[in-house]
Amino acid sequence: IFFACFGRIPPYYSVIRLRPLSGRQPLDQVFKDLPFDRKQLTSSMMLLNAYQGAVVTAKGAGFEASGKIIQVAPEQTALDNGRSLRAVCVDRAGGKVVHNTEIFYVEAPEEKHALNSHASPTPVIEAGRAYVFFGMYGVACLDTATGKVVWKNTSLKHDHDKNGPGSSPVVYGDLLILTCDGTEAQFIAALDKRTGELRWKTERSNAKELAAKNFHLRKAYHTPELIRVGGRDQLVSMGAFRVSGFEPASGKEIWAV
């Protein structure tokens, strides 16, 4: 489950993902043990403001037992006008900041859209690890117990067209899959989640068609979905003017529309 909340709200509630869960669950199901009135609380921002500190009882929230929320939130994690890109861990019970780690320092960050931030992609969390993605600036893995960086990768270059990043990563087995649809390059890639090394990289199959379009129309922002069809796993990923299904283990495109 993830909540993407925009506006000036408490920073450690700005972006939260609970993992692992299969798909996205309705808010009223996730918060079934709370006095949740969907008619009054119609957005995740309103919900989080109303129930700060409440225990979420969504089945399968893998890190709930640790009592911590690890997140990437714009107001705390893209400081100094986007130069200092950070990951913050907050104790869920009392709101105390447990870890505040600078992941990247960018001397001259690209401009961004006024409604976006330099730290918008939602992190992925699993036992002992948190993966944070800052788009064109890089991706990193952290030890959730210590807040220390395990590895970094800055090789997946793509331009955000002065909008800022917006595509969140997903984990598949031992792979961390990233969406990189910029103005000059459009591809998806998978890193070894243990080392950060590139395992596969697949260019969008309509890259030649995109090259003929206005460069503003080539970029896209998307978080892919893992599904199972006909007994095999597929990664459904949307780029500019294209939706495709891929073999998540190899990056081979299966279909495209």
Tab-separated table of N, CA and C in Angstrom, residues 32-200:
chain	number	residue	atom	x	y	z
A	32	LYS	N	-9.431	-0.649	8.254
A	32	LYS	CA	-10.699	-1.237	8.671
A	32	LYS	C	-10.901	-1.209	10.182
A	33	ASP	N	-9.812	-1.146	10.964
A	33	ASP	CA	-9.935	-1.132	12.419
A	33	ASP	C	-10.008	0.277	12.991
A	34	LEU	N	-10.027	1.291	12.128
A	34	LEU	CA	-10.144	2.670	12.563
A	34	LEU	C	-11.550	3.181	12.252
A	35	PRO	N	-12.009	4.187	12.979
A	35	PRO	CA	-13.333	4.765	12.691
A	35	PRO	C	-13.274	5.603	11.421
A	36	PHE	N	-13.094	4.938	10.310
A	36	PHE	CA	-12.817	5.594	9.031
A	36	PHE	C	-14.117	5.840	8.274
A	37	ASP	N	-14.437	7.094	8.024
A	37	ASP	CA	-15.615	7.480	7.260
A	37	ASP	C	-15.155	7.959	5.890
A	38	ARG	N	-15.310	7.110	4.890
A	38	ARG	CA	-14.798	7.436	3.562
A	38	ARG	C	-15.437	8.693	2.984
A	39	LYS	N	-16.670	8.998	3.387
A	39	LYS	CA	-17.348	10.178	2.861
A	39	LYS	C	-16.692	11.466	3.360
A	40	GLN	N	-16.152	11.413	4.583
A	40	GLN	CA	-15.525	12.603	5.157
A	40	GLN	C	-14.037	12.677	4.838
A	41	LEU	N	-13.367	11.515	4.797
A	41	LEU	CA	-11.930	11.481	4.538
A	41	LEU	C	-11.726	10.880	3.155
A	42	THR	N	-11.742	11.739	2.159
A	42	THR	CA	-11.729	11.268	0.781
A	42	THR	C	-10.338	11.180	0.182
A	43	SER	N	-9.326	11.633	0.896
A	43	SER	CA	-7.974	11.563	0.351
A	43	SER	C	-7.044	10.990	1.400
A	44	SER	N	-5.923	10.413	0.920
A	44	SER	CA	-4.941	9.856	1.845
A	44	SER	C	-4.310	10.938	2.703
A	45	MET	N	-4.196	12.172	2.180
A	45	MET	CA	-3.647	13.269	2.971
A	45	MET	C	-4.536	13.552	4.174
A	46	MET	N	-5.857	13.644	3.953
A	46	MET	CA	-6.780	13.884	5.052
A	46	MET	C	-6.755	12.731	6.043
A	47	LEU	N	-6.625	11.511	5.513
A	47	LEU	CA	-6.608	10.333	6.371
A	47	LEU	C	-5.396	10.328	7.294
A	48	LEU	N	-4.224	10.619	6.729
A	48	LEU	CA	-3.006	10.607	7.531
A	48	LEU	C	-3.000	11.739	8.553
A	49	ASN	N	-3.546	12.890	8.183
A	49	ASN	CA	-3.647	13.985	9.144
A	49	ASN	C	-4.566	13.614	10.301
A	50	ALA	N	-5.634	12.869	9.989
A	50	ALA	CA	-6.614	12.512	11.017
A	50	ALA	C	-6.110	11.408	11.939
A	51	TYR	N	-5.276	10.501	11.391
A	51	TYR	CA	-4.882	9.335	12.171
A	51	TYR	C	-3.370	9.217	12.340
A	52	GLN	N	-2.709	10.310	12.596
A	52	GLN	CA	-1.275	10.268	12.849
A	52	GLN	C	-1.001	9.384	14.062
A	53	GLY	N	-0.061	8.469	13.897
A	53	GLY	CA	0.332	7.609	14.996
A	53	GLY	C	-0.501	6.359	15.139
A	54	ALA	N	-1.586	6.235	14.395
A	54	ALA	CA	-2.415	5.039	14.481
A	54	ALA	C	-1.688	3.850	13.869
A	55	VAL	N	-1.988	2.671	14.356
A	55	VAL	CA	-1.369	1.457	13.844
A	55	VAL	C	-2.185	0.956	12.659
A	56	VAL	N	-1.540	0.821	11.527
A	56	VAL	CA	-2.194	0.307	10.335
A	56	VAL	C	-2.183	-1.215	10.395
A	57	THR	N	-3.328	-1.843	10.195
A	57	THR	CA	-3.432	-3.288	10.354
A	57	THR	C	-3.555	-4.018	9.030
A	58	ALA	N	-3.060	-3.409	7.958
A	58	ALA	CA	-3.097	-4.069	6.660
A	58	ALA	C	-2.265	-5.345	6.710
A	59	LYS	N	-2.861	-6.463	6.320
A	59	LYS	CA	-2.165	-7.739	6.362
A	59	LYS	C	-0.979	-7.734	5.413
A	60	GLY	N	0.158	-8.171	5.917
A	60	GLY	CA	1.332	-8.273	5.075
A	60	GLY	C	2.218	-7.059	5.083
A	61	ALA	N	1.927	-6.051	5.902
A	61	ALA	CA	2.801	-4.879	5.986
A	61	ALA	C	4.086	-5.304	6.675
A	62	GLY	N	5.089	-5.654	5.882
A	62	GLY	CA	6.246	-6.379	6.394
A	62	GLY	C	7.023	-5.672	7.475
A	63	PHE	N	7.055	-4.334	7.504
A	63	PHE	CA	7.880	-3.661	8.494
A	63	PHE	C	7.067	-3.108	9.637
A	64	GLU	N	5.786	-3.424	9.707
A	64	GLU	CA	4.941	-2.849	10.741
A	64	GLU	C	5.416	-3.237	12.135
A	65	ALA	N	5.875	-4.483	12.287
A	65	ALA	CA	6.280	-4.961	13.597
A	65	ALA	C	7.477	-4.201	14.147
A	66	SER	N	8.293	-3.588	13.261
A	66	SER	CA	9.473	-2.879	13.733
A	66	SER	C	9.128	-1.532	14.359
A	67	GLY	N	7.907	-1.063	14.104
A	67	GLY	CA	7.481	0.219	14.658
A	67	GLY	C	8.123	1.407	13.980
A	68	LYS	N	8.552	1.244	12.735
A	68	LYS	CA	9.218	2.336	12.048
A	68	LYS	C	8.550	2.600	10.705
A	69	ILE	N	8.599	3.845	10.260
A	69	ILE	CA	8.216	4.222	8.910
A	69	ILE	C	9.464	4.789	8.247
A	70	ILE	N	9.810	4.225	7.109
A	70	ILE	CA	10.942	4.750	6.348
A	70	ILE	C	10.373	5.301	5.058
A	71	GLN	N	10.737	6.510	4.699
A	71	GLN	CA	10.080	7.164	3.585
A	71	GLN	C	10.964	8.193	2.912
A	72	VAL	N	10.533	8.620	1.775
A	72	VAL	CA	11.151	9.757	1.115
A	72	VAL	C	10.075	10.824	1.027
A	73	ALA	N	10.264	11.924	1.714
A	73	ALA	CA	9.245	12.967	1.781
A	73	ALA	C	9.840	14.294	1.350
A	74	PRO	N	9.174	15.028	0.468
A	74	PRO	CA	9.775	16.230	-0.128
A	74	PRO	C	10.279	17.248	0.865
A	75	GLU	N	9.553	17.530	1.945
A	75	GLU	CA	9.926	18.622	2.824
A	75	GLU	C	11.139	18.311	3.689
A	76	GLN	N	11.463	17.040	3.879
A	76	GLN	CA	12.587	16.660	4.717
A	76	GLN	C	13.732	16.064	3.912
A	77	THR	N	13.468	15.558	2.705
A	77	THR	CA	14.461	14.737	2.035
A	77	THR	C	14.988	15.321	0.733
A	78	ALA	N	14.678	16.545	0.424
A	78	ALA	CA	15.311	17.244	-0.700
A	78	ALA	C	15.618	18.648	-0.210
A	79	LEU	N	16.659	18.741	0.600
A	79	LEU	CA	17.005	19.996	1.240
A	79	LEU	C	17.942	20.824	0.363
A	80	ASP	N	18.174	22.069	0.786
A	80	ASP	CA	19.089	22.968	0.088
A	80	ASP	C	18.703	23.092	-1.382
A	81	ASN	N	17.394	23.346	-1.619
A	81	ASN	CA	16.881	23.515	-2.983
A	81	ASN	C	17.174	22.319	-3.876
A	82	GLY	N	17.091	21.126	-3.291
A	82	GLY	CA	17.267	19.909	-4.066
A	82	GLY	C	18.692	19.411	-4.155
A	83	ARG	N	19.626	20.082	-3.517
A	83	ARG	CA	21.022	19.634	-3.585
A	83	ARG	C	21.279	18.430	-2.684
A	84	SER	N	20.694	18.440	-1.495
A	84	SER	CA	20.902	17.355	-0.542
A	84	SER	C	19.708	16.406	-0.590
A	85	LEU	N	19.897	15.232	-1.202
A	85	LEU	CA	18.849	14.231	-1.354
A	85	LEU	C	19.021	13.182	-0.263
A	86	ARG	N	17.974	12.970	0.540
A	86	ARG	CA	18.125	12.231	1.781
A	86	ARG	C	17.050	11.163	1.945
A	87	ALA	N	17.322	10.222	2.864
A	87	ALA	CA	16.329	9.256	3.326
A	87	ALA	C	16.176	9.443	4.826
A	88	VAL	N	14.935	9.424	5.291
A	88	VAL	CA	14.642	9.675	6.697
A	88	VAL	C	13.869	8.501	7.273
A	89	CYS	N	14.266	8.051	8.435
A	89	CYS	CA	13.544	7.013	9.165
A	89	CYS	C	12.978	7.639	10.433
A	90	VAL	N	11.679	7.450	10.650
A	90	VAL	CA	10.985	8.049	11.785
A	90	VAL	C	10.365	6.948	12.635
A	91	ASP	N	10.545	7.031	13.943
A	91	ASP	CA	9.892	6.095	14.845
A	91	ASP	C	8.390	6.336	14.810
A	92	ARG	N	7.631	5.298	14.494
A	92	ARG	CA	6.204	5.465	14.324
A	92	ARG	C	5.500	5.818	15.627
A	93	ALA	N	5.989	5.292	16.736
A	93	ALA	CA	5.291	5.484	18.008
A	93	ALA	C	5.352	6.931	18.485
A	94	GLY	N	6.533	7.560	18.374
A	94	GLY	CA	6.671	8.893	18.938
A	94	GLY	C	7.037	9.984	17.953
A	95	GLY	N	7.348	9.606	16.706
A	95	GLY	CA	7.698	10.599	15.703
A	95	GLY	C	9.139	11.042	15.743
A	96	LYS	N	9.968	10.403	16.551
A	96	LYS	CA	11.377	10.774	16.638
A	96	LYS	C	12.118	10.331	15.379
A	97	VAL	N	12.968	11.214	14.848
A	97	VAL	CA	13.789	10.868	13.696
A	97	VAL	C	14.902	9.926	14.146
A	98	VAL	N	14.899	8.721	13.591
A	98	VAL	CA	15.890	7.707	13.953
A	98	VAL	C	17.122	7.804	13.067
A	99	HIS	N	16.899	7.954	11.766
A	99	HIS	CA	17.992	8.108	10.805
A	99	HIS	C	17.645	9.245	9.845
A	100	ASN	N	18.650	10.026	9.485
A	100	ASN	CA	18.502	11.072	8.481
A	100	ASN	C	19.791	11.062	7.663
A	101	THR	N	19.755	10.351	6.551
A	101	THR	CA	20.961	10.036	5.792
A	101	THR	C	20.989	10.773	4.465
A	102	GLU	N	22.041	11.501	4.201
A	102	GLU	CA	22.204	12.099	2.882
A	102	GLU	C	22.656	11.015	1.917
A	103	ILE	N	21.898	10.839	0.827
A	103	ILE	CA	22.213	9.812	-0.169
A	103	ILE	C	23.067	10.401	-1.287
A	104	PHE	N	22.619	11.542	-1.834
A	104	PHE	CA	23.361	12.210	-2.894
A	104	PHE	C	23.420	13.706	-2.597
A	105	TYR	N	24.517	14.323	-3.017
A	105	TYR	CA	24.593	15.783	-2.997
A	105	TYR	C	24.785	16.223	-4.443
A	106	VAL	N	23.838	17.011	-4.943
A	106	VAL	CA	23.832	17.448	-6.342
A	106	VAL	C	24.222	18.920	-6.385
A	107	GLU	N	25.339	19.213	-7.011
A	107	GLU	CA	25.836	20.587	-7.042
A	107	GLU	C	24.876	21.534	-7.761
A	108	ALA	N	24.324	21.087	-8.881
A	108	ALA	CA	23.433	21.946	-9.673
A	108	ALA	C	22.201	21.143	-10.088
A	109	PRO	N	21.241	20.966	-9.199
A	109	PRO	CA	20.048	20.190	-9.554
A	109	PRO	C	19.233	20.869	-10.640
A	110	GLU	N	18.631	20.053	-11.493
A	110	GLU	CA	17.784	20.581	-12.555
A	110	GLU	C	16.535	21.214	-11.947
A	111	GLU	N	15.961	22.168	-12.657
A	111	GLU	CA	14.706	22.757	-12.206
A	111	GLU	C	13.628	21.684	-12.133
A	112	LYS	N	12.582	21.938	-11.345
A	112	LYS	CA	11.477	20.995	-11.228
A	112	LYS	C	10.160	21.756	-11.343
A	113	HIS	N	9.101	20.985	-11.542
A	113	HIS	CA	7.768	21.581	-11.574
A	113	HIS	C	7.396	22.071	-10.183
A	114	ALA	N	6.629	23.144	-10.114
A	114	ALA	CA	6.268	23.734	-8.825
A	114	ALA	C	5.473	22.781	-7.946
A	115	LEU	N	4.736	21.836	-8.538
A	115	LEU	CA	3.930	20.896	-7.767
A	115	LEU	C	4.657	19.586	-7.473
A	116	ASN	N	5.900	19.485	-7.912
A	116	ASN	CA	6.670	18.263	-7.677
A	116	ASN	C	7.815	18.564	-6.716
A	117	SER	N	8.632	17.569	-6.428
A	117	SER	CA	9.811	17.753	-5.587
A	117	SER	C	10.973	16.994	-6.207
A	118	HIS	N	12.138	17.110	-5.597
A	118	HIS	CA	13.303	16.344	-6.042
A	118	HIS	C	13.341	14.963	-5.410
A	119	ALA	N	12.366	14.657	-4.556
A	119	ALA	CA	12.362	13.377	-3.825
A	119	ALA	C	10.969	12.769	-3.816
A	120	SER	N	10.320	12.742	-4.976
A	120	SER	CA	8.935	12.264	-5.028
A	120	SER	C	8.772	10.744	-5.120
A	121	PRO	N	9.657	9.987	-5.786
A	121	PRO	CA	9.447	8.544	-5.867
A	121	PRO	C	9.372	7.897	-4.476
A	122	THR	N	8.441	6.963	-4.342
A	122	THR	CA	8.246	6.257	-3.078
A	122	THR	C	9.285	5.152	-2.924
A	123	PRO	N	9.898	5.004	-1.757
A	123	PRO	CA	10.872	3.931	-1.565
A	123	PRO	C	10.208	2.570	-1.453
A	124	VAL	N	11.003	1.537	-1.652
A	124	VAL	CA	10.577	0.159	-1.420
A	124	VAL	C	11.267	-0.333	-0.163
A	125	ILE	N	10.506	-1.000	0.696
A	125	ILE	CA	11.042	-1.479	1.968
A	125	ILE	C	10.797	-2.967	2.094
A	126	GLU	N	11.816	-3.693	2.503
A	126	GLU	CA	11.678	-5.104	2.836
A	126	GLU	C	12.563	-5.377	4.039
A	127	ALA	N	12.575	-6.594	4.511
A	127	ALA	CA	13.307	-6.921	5.729
A	127	ALA	C	14.767	-6.479	5.650
A	128	GLY	N	15.141	-5.500	6.477
A	128	GLY	CA	16.524	-5.063	6.583
A	128	GLY	C	16.996	-4.088	5.538
A	129	ARG	N	16.163	-3.788	4.521
A	129	ARG	CA	16.620	-2.942	3.424
A	129	ARG	C	15.556	-1.925	3.018
A	130	ALA	N	16.021	-0.749	2.608
A	130	ALA	CA	15.164	0.275	2.013
A	130	ALA	C	15.852	0.746	0.732
A	131	TYR	N	15.074	0.857	-0.350
A	131	TYR	CA	15.617	1.269	-1.641
A	131	TYR	C	14.993	2.610	-2.014
A	132	VAL	N	15.826	3.613	-2.263
A	132	VAL	CA	15.345	4.955	-2.565
A	132	VAL	C	15.835	5.371	-3.949
A	133	PHE	N	14.936	5.988	-4.714
A	133	PHE	CA	15.220	6.341	-6.103
A	133	PHE	C	14.960	7.830	-6.295
A	134	PHE	N	15.943	8.541	-6.808
A	134	PHE	CA	15.827	9.972	-7.066
A	134	PHE	C	15.876	10.267	-8.565
A	135	GLY	N	15.402	9.318	-9.374
A	135	GLY	CA	15.354	9.523	-10.812
A	135	GLY	C	16.728	9.724	-11.417
A	136	MET	N	16.912	10.811	-12.142
A	136	MET	CA	18.142	11.075	-12.875
A	136	MET	C	19.374	11.177	-11.973
A	137	TYR	N	19.168	11.376	-10.681
A	137	TYR	CA	20.306	11.558	-9.771
A	137	TYR	C	20.814	10.243	-9.188
A	138	GLY	N	20.009	9.183	-9.258
A	138	GLY	CA	20.511	7.895	-8.813
A	138	GLY	C	19.583	7.148	-7.883
A	139	VAL	N	20.013	5.952	-7.530
A	139	VAL	CA	19.257	5.046	-6.667
A	139	VAL	C	20.220	4.481	-5.626
A	140	ALA	N	19.683	4.133	-4.452
A	140	ALA	CA	20.546	3.630	-3.390
A	140	ALA	C	19.796	2.627	-2.529
A	141	CYS	N	20.559	1.814	-1.838
A	141	CYS	CA	20.035	0.849	-0.875
A	141	CYS	C	20.569	1.202	0.507
A	142	LEU	N	19.696	1.175	1.508
A	142	LEU	CA	20.090	1.468	2.883
A	142	LEU	C	19.816	0.281	3.794
A	143	ASP	N	20.628	0.157	4.818
A	143	ASP	CA	20.366	-0.775	5.907
A	143	ASP	C	19.342	-0.127	6.832
A	144	THR	N	18.164	-0.751	7.013
A	144	THR	CA	17.117	-0.102	7.796
A	144	THR	C	17.456	-0.028	9.285
A	145	ALA	N	18.327	-0.880	9.769
A	145	ALA	CA	18.677	-0.859	11.189
A	145	ALA	C	19.626	0.284	11.525
A	146	THR	N	20.565	0.570	10.612
A	146	THR	CA	21.597	1.568	10.892
A	146	THR	C	21.406	2.871	10.118
A	147	GLY	N	20.637	2.814	9.028
A	147	GLY	CA	20.489	3.987	8.169
A	147	GLY	C	21.668	4.211	7.251
A	148	LYS	N	22.633	3.293	7.256
A	148	LYS	CA	23.823	3.453	6.420
A	148	LYS	C	23.562	2.977	5.002
A	149	VAL	N	24.249	3.629	4.052
A	149	VAL	CA	24.121	3.269	2.645
A	149	VAL	C	24.871	1.972	2.378
A	150	VAL	N	24.188	1.011	1.744
A	150	VAL	CA	24.801	-0.266	1.375
A	150	VAL	C	25.444	-0.150	-0.001
A	151	TRP	N	24.723	0.464	-0.938
A	151	TRP	CA	25.267	0.709	-2.266
A	151	TRP	C	24.534	1.879	-2.923
A	152	LYS	N	25.191	2.438	-3.953
A	152	LYS	CA	24.597	3.491	-4.774
A	152	LYS	C	24.823	3.161	-6.241
A	153	ASN	N	23.916	3.668	-7.095
A	153	ASN	CA	24.101	3.530	-8.537
A	153	ASN	C	23.635	4.823	-9.198
A	154	THR	N	24.520	5.454	-9.956
A	154	THR	CA	24.194	6.708	-10.635
A	154	THR	C	24.342	6.583	-12.148
A	155	SER	N	24.274	5.363	-12.660
A	155	SER	CA	24.572	5.121	-14.078
A	155	SER	C	23.367	5.267	-15.003
A	156	LEU	N	22.142	5.314	-14.442
A	156	LEU	CA	20.933	5.297	-15.277
A	156	LEU	C	20.502	6.723	-15.598
A	157	LYS	N	21.185	7.340	-16.527
A	157	LYS	CA	20.967	8.746	-16.843
A	157	LYS	C	19.723	8.944	-17.716
A	158	HIS	N	18.892	9.882	-17.317
A	158	HIS	CA	17.728	10.285	-18.106
A	158	HIS	C	17.269	11.645	-17.608
A	159	ASP	N	16.754	12.455	-18.514
A	159	ASP	CA	16.421	13.841	-18.192
A	159	ASP	C	14.935	13.986	-17.865
A	160	HIS	N	14.611	14.728	-16.796
A	160	HIS	CA	13.229	14.892	-16.363
A	160	HIS	C	12.515	16.073	-17.024
A	161	ASP	N	13.197	16.766	-17.902
A	161	ASP	CA	12.583	17.896	-18.595
A	161	ASP	C	12.111	18.966	-17.609
A	162	LYS	N	12.914	19.218	-16.590
A	162	LYS	CA	12.644	20.253	-15.584
A	162	LYS	C	11.322	20.027	-14.838
A	163	ASN	N	10.938	18.752	-14.703
A	163	ASN	CA	9.743	18.408	-13.925
A	163	ASN	C	10.072	17.741	-12.602
A	164	GLY	N	11.258	17.145	-12.487
A	164	GLY	CA	11.601	16.375	-11.305
A	164	GLY	C	11.217	14.920	-11.488
A	165	PRO	N	11.708	14.032	-10.606
A	165	PRO	CA	11.427	12.601	-10.732
A	165	PRO	C	10.015	12.257	-10.275
A	166	GLY	N	9.501	11.113	-10.764
A	166	GLY	CA	8.154	10.736	-10.352
A	166	GLY	C	7.853	9.254	-10.468
A	167	SER	N	8.817	8.429	-10.857
A	167	SER	CA	8.585	6.991	-11.033
A	167	SER	C	9.201	6.216	-9.879
A	168	SER	N	8.380	5.401	-9.214
A	168	SER	CA	8.848	4.652	-8.044
A	168	SER	C	9.330	3.258	-8.439
A	169	PRO	N	10.289	2.702	-7.703
A	169	PRO	CA	10.824	1.373	-8.027
A	169	PRO	C	9.932	0.261	-7.482
A	170	VAL	N	10.163	-0.952	-7.989
A	170	VAL	CA	9.514	-2.151	-7.459
A	170	VAL	C	10.572	-3.233	-7.317
A	171	VAL	N	10.326	-4.171	-6.403
A	171	VAL	CA	11.225	-5.305	-6.195
A	171	VAL	C	10.593	-6.557	-6.787
A	172	TYR	N	11.408	-7.331	-7.504
A	172	TYR	CA	10.985	-8.634	-8.015
A	172	TYR	C	12.094	-9.624	-7.725
A	173	GLY	N	11.872	-10.514	-6.783
A	173	GLY	CA	12.910	-11.466	-6.418
A	173	GLY	C	14.148	-10.748	-5.944
A	174	ASP	N	15.273	-10.984	-6.616
A	174	ASP	CA	16.519	-10.308	-6.237
A	174	ASP	C	16.798	-9.091	-7.104
A	175	LEU	N	15.745	-8.595	-7.798
A	175	LEU	CA	15.907	-7.447	-8.684
A	175	LEU	C	15.175	-6.221	-8.147
A	176	LEU	N	15.777	-5.060	-8.369
A	176	LEU	CA	15.134	-3.784	-8.135
A	176	LEU	C	14.891	-3.169	-9.509
A	177	ILE	N	13.618	-3.005	-9.886
A	177	ILE	CA	13.264	-2.572	-11.229
A	177	ILE	C	12.919	-1.086	-11.218
A	178	LEU	N	13.521	-0.344	-12.155
A	178	LEU	CA	13.414	1.110	-12.201
A	178	LEU	C	12.878	1.568	-13.555
A	179	THR	N	12.046	2.599	-13.526
A	179	THR	CA	11.477	3.181	-14.734
A	179	THR	C	12.200	4.488	-15.033
A	180	CYS	N	12.753	4.603	-16.240
A	180	CYS	CA	13.570	5.763	-16.602
A	180	CYS	C	13.136	6.278	-17.975
A	181	ASP	N	12.086	7.076	-17.994
A	181	ASP	CA	11.567	7.614	-19.248
A	181	ASP	C	11.830	9.111	-19.292
A	182	GLY	N	12.938	9.485	-19.909
A	182	GLY	CA	13.310	10.890	-20.001
A	182	GLY	C	13.095	11.443	-21.394
A	183	THR	N	13.596	12.633	-21.616
A	183	THR	CA	13.422	13.263	-22.922
A	183	THR	C	14.390	12.699	-23.959
A	184	GLU	N	15.587	12.288	-23.523
A	184	GLU	CA	16.591	11.831	-24.472
A	184	GLU	C	16.786	10.315	-24.446
A	185	ALA	N	16.286	9.641	-23.421
A	185	ALA	CA	16.397	8.189	-23.301
A	185	ALA	C	15.179	7.666	-22.561
A	186	GLN	N	14.640	6.536	-23.050
A	186	GLN	CA	13.453	5.937	-22.440
A	186	GLN	C	13.712	4.436	-22.284
A	187	PHE	N	13.787	3.971	-21.043
A	187	PHE	CA	14.099	2.559	-20.806
A	187	PHE	C	13.646	2.149	-19.406
A	188	ILE	N	13.577	0.854	-19.200
A	188	ILE	CA	13.431	0.312	-17.849
A	188	ILE	C	14.674	-0.521	-17.578
A	189	ALA	N	15.014	-0.655	-16.300
A	189	ALA	CA	16.243	-1.349	-15.940
A	189	ALA	C	16.043	-2.106	-14.639
A	190	ALA	N	16.824	-3.150	-14.477
A	190	ALA	CA	16.791	-3.932	-13.240
A	190	ALA	C	18.201	-4.018	-12.668
A	191	LEU	N	18.317	-3.718	-11.386
A	191	LEU	CA	19.585	-3.841	-10.677
A	191	LEU	C	19.539	-5.039	-9.738
A	192	ASP	N	20.683	-5.615	-9.485
A	192	ASP	CA	20.788	-6.620	-8.426
A	192	ASP	C	20.565	-5.898	-7.106
A	193	LYS	N	19.519	-6.228	-6.381
A	193	LYS	CA	19.180	-5.473	-5.177
A	193	LYS	C	20.208	-5.654	-4.068
A	194	ARG	N	21.076	-6.667	-4.196
A	194	ARG	CA	22.109	-6.897	-3.170
A	194	ARG	C	23.344	-6.042	-3.396
A	195	THR	N	23.643	-5.727	-4.683
A	195	THR	CA	24.890	-5.034	-5.006
A	195	THR	C	24.687	-3.722	-5.745
A	196	GLY	N	23.526	-3.526	-6.360
A	196	GLY	CA	23.296	-2.340	-7.168
A	196	GLY	C	23.814	-2.449	-8.580
A	197	GLU	N	24.346	-3.607	-8.974
A	197	GLU	CA	24.876	-3.787	-10.318
A	197	GLU	C	23.737	-4.006	-11.316
A	198	LEU	N	23.930	-3.519	-12.551
A	198	LEU	CA	22.925	-3.642	-13.597
A	198	LEU	C	22.787	-5.101	-14.020
A	199	ARG	N	21.536	-5.593	-14.025
A	199	ARG	CA	21.261	-6.962	-14.481
A	199	ARG	C	20.659	-6.972	-15.884
A	200	TRP	N	19.775	-6.037	-16.166
A	200	TRP	CA	19.287	-5.865	-17.531
A	200	TRP	C	18.774	-4.445	-17.727
